[in-house]
mmCIF file of C-alpha atoms in Angstrom:
data_model
loop_
_atom_site.group_PDB
_atom_site.id
_atom_site.type_symbol
_atom_site.label_atom_id
_atom_site.label_comp_id
_atom_site.label_asym_id
_atom_site.label_seq_id
_atom_site.Cartn_x
_atom_site.Cartn_y
_atom_site.Cartn_z
ATOM 1 C CA UNK A 1 -107.216 77.248 116.898
ATOM 2 C CA UNK A 2 -108.604 80.726 117.585
ATOM 3 C CA UNK A 3 -106.968 82.491 114.647
ATOM 4 C CA UNK A 4 -108.048 79.683 112.325
ATOM 5 C CA UNK A 5 -111.675 80.052 113.507
ATOM 6 C CA UNK A 6 -111.828 76.339 114.353
ATOM 7 C CA UNK A 7 -113.832 76.531 117.604
ATOM 8 C CA UNK A 8 -117.503 76.014 116.808
ATOM 9 C CA UNK A 9 -118.810 75.515 120.343
ATOM 10 C CA UNK A 10 -117.881 75.235 124.009
ATOM 11 C CA UNK A 11 -120.088 72.960 126.111
ATOM 12 C CA UNK A 12 -119.846 73.296 129.883
ATOM 13 C CA UNK A 13 -120.911 70.143 131.757
ATOM 14 C CA UNK A 14 -121.817 69.681 135.448
ATOM 15 C CA UNK A 15 -119.069 69.710 138.050
ATOM 16 C CA UNK A 16 -118.857 66.321 139.710
ATOM 17 C CA UNK A 17 -119.512 64.510 136.437
ATOM 18 C CA UNK A 18 -115.995 63.117 136.568
ATOM 19 C CA UNK A 19 -115.405 61.525 139.948
ATOM 20 C CA UNK A 20 -111.669 62.245 139.810
ATOM 21 C CA UNK A 21 -112.085 66.024 140.040
ATOM 22 C CA UNK A 22 -114.592 68.668 141.113
ATOM 23 C CA UNK A 23 -113.743 70.847 138.098
ATOM 24 C CA UNK A 24 -116.503 71.257 135.518
ATOM 25 C CA UNK A 25 -115.599 69.369 132.337
ATOM 26 C CA UNK A 26 -115.758 71.308 129.073
ATOM 27 C CA UNK A 27 -116.112 69.962 125.551
ATOM 28 C CA UNK A 28 -114.601 71.963 122.705
ATOM 29 C CA UNK A 29 -116.314 71.331 119.379
ATOM 30 C CA UNK A 30 -113.808 71.988 116.599
ATOM 31 C CA UNK A 31 -114.602 72.249 112.909
ATOM 32 C CA UNK A 32 -112.632 73.123 109.801
ATOM 33 C CA UNK A 33 -115.904 73.606 107.894
ATOM 34 C CA UNK A 34 -118.012 75.863 110.091
ATOM 35 C CA UNK A 35 -121.363 76.913 108.623
ATOM 36 C CA UNK A 36 -121.419 80.440 107.237
ATOM 37 C CA UNK A 37 -123.642 81.706 110.079
ATOM 38 C CA UNK A 38 -121.080 80.515 112.650
ATOM 39 C CA UNK A 39 -117.979 82.049 111.064
ATOM 40 C CA UNK A 40 -116.113 84.255 113.539
ATOM 41 C CA UNK A 41 -118.547 83.158 116.264
ATOM 42 C CA UNK A 42 -118.466 80.575 119.047
ATOM 43 C CA UNK A 43 -121.580 78.975 120.532
ATOM 44 C CA UNK A 44 -121.540 78.533 124.322
ATOM 45 C CA UNK A 45 -123.784 75.862 125.822
ATOM 46 C CA UNK A 46 -124.070 75.922 129.610
ATOM 47 C CA UNK A 47 -125.276 72.395 130.301
ATOM 48 C CA UNK A 48 -124.270 72.369 133.961
ATOM 49 C CA UNK A 49 -127.782 71.368 135.084
ATOM 50 C CA UNK A 50 -128.089 68.523 132.575
ATOM 51 C CA UNK A 51 -127.472 65.348 134.574
ATOM 52 C CA UNK A 52 -129.121 62.420 136.307
ATOM 53 C CA UNK A 53 -128.142 61.017 139.674
ATOM 54 C CA UNK A 54 -126.843 57.479 139.511
ATOM 55 C CA UNK A 55 -126.116 55.006 142.254
ATOM 56 C CA UNK A 56 -123.948 56.296 145.094
ATOM 57 C CA UNK A 57 -124.909 59.874 144.183
ATOM 58 C CA UNK A 58 -122.726 59.938 141.102
ATOM 59 C CA UNK A 59 -123.719 62.253 138.261
ATOM 60 C CA UNK A 60 -124.481 60.820 134.830
ATOM 61 C CA UNK A 61 -125.356 62.223 131.420
ATOM 62 C CA UNK A 62 -128.489 60.306 130.473
ATOM 63 C CA UNK A 63 -129.835 59.874 126.963
ATOM 64 C CA UNK A 64 -132.310 62.744 127.377
ATOM 65 C CA UNK A 65 -129.515 65.027 128.631
ATOM 66 C CA UNK A 66 -127.319 64.182 125.654
ATOM 67 C CA UNK A 67 -130.216 64.739 123.231
ATOM 68 C CA UNK A 68 -130.941 68.172 124.708
ATOM 69 C CA UNK A 69 -127.277 69.203 124.441
ATOM 70 C CA UNK A 70 -127.013 67.943 120.849
ATOM 71 C CA UNK A 71 -130.259 69.698 119.907
ATOM 72 C CA UNK A 72 -128.923 73.007 121.245
ATOM 73 C CA UNK A 73 -125.692 72.497 119.314
ATOM 74 C CA UNK A 74 -127.480 71.689 116.054
ATOM 75 C CA UNK A 75 -130.067 74.481 116.296
ATOM 76 C CA UNK A 76 -127.392 77.124 116.950
ATOM 77 C CA UNK A 77 -129.952 79.360 118.621
ATOM 78 C CA UNK A 78 -129.656 81.316 121.827
ATOM 79 C CA UNK A 79 -131.813 79.769 124.538
ATOM 80 C CA UNK A 80 -132.671 81.092 127.988
ATOM 81 C CA UNK A 81 -132.279 78.713 130.934
ATOM 82 C CA UNK A 82 -130.732 75.861 129.036
#
């Protein structure tokens, strides 16, 4: 995966999002056809503050949270305080 330059992005989500563990879930975005500007690079998106509180204090990824994460992934730009 690493040698083949298949990892396009790593998205870190809030801990507590999965009620079965306190570990922060991570999404690996893999691509065989990375854009030229992303070759030999990996985008890191720290989305650990992107959540909404649901009933019984559970954490949820709402539509606005998902849009913000997808926008960061598509823009491929470094952002402060994501």
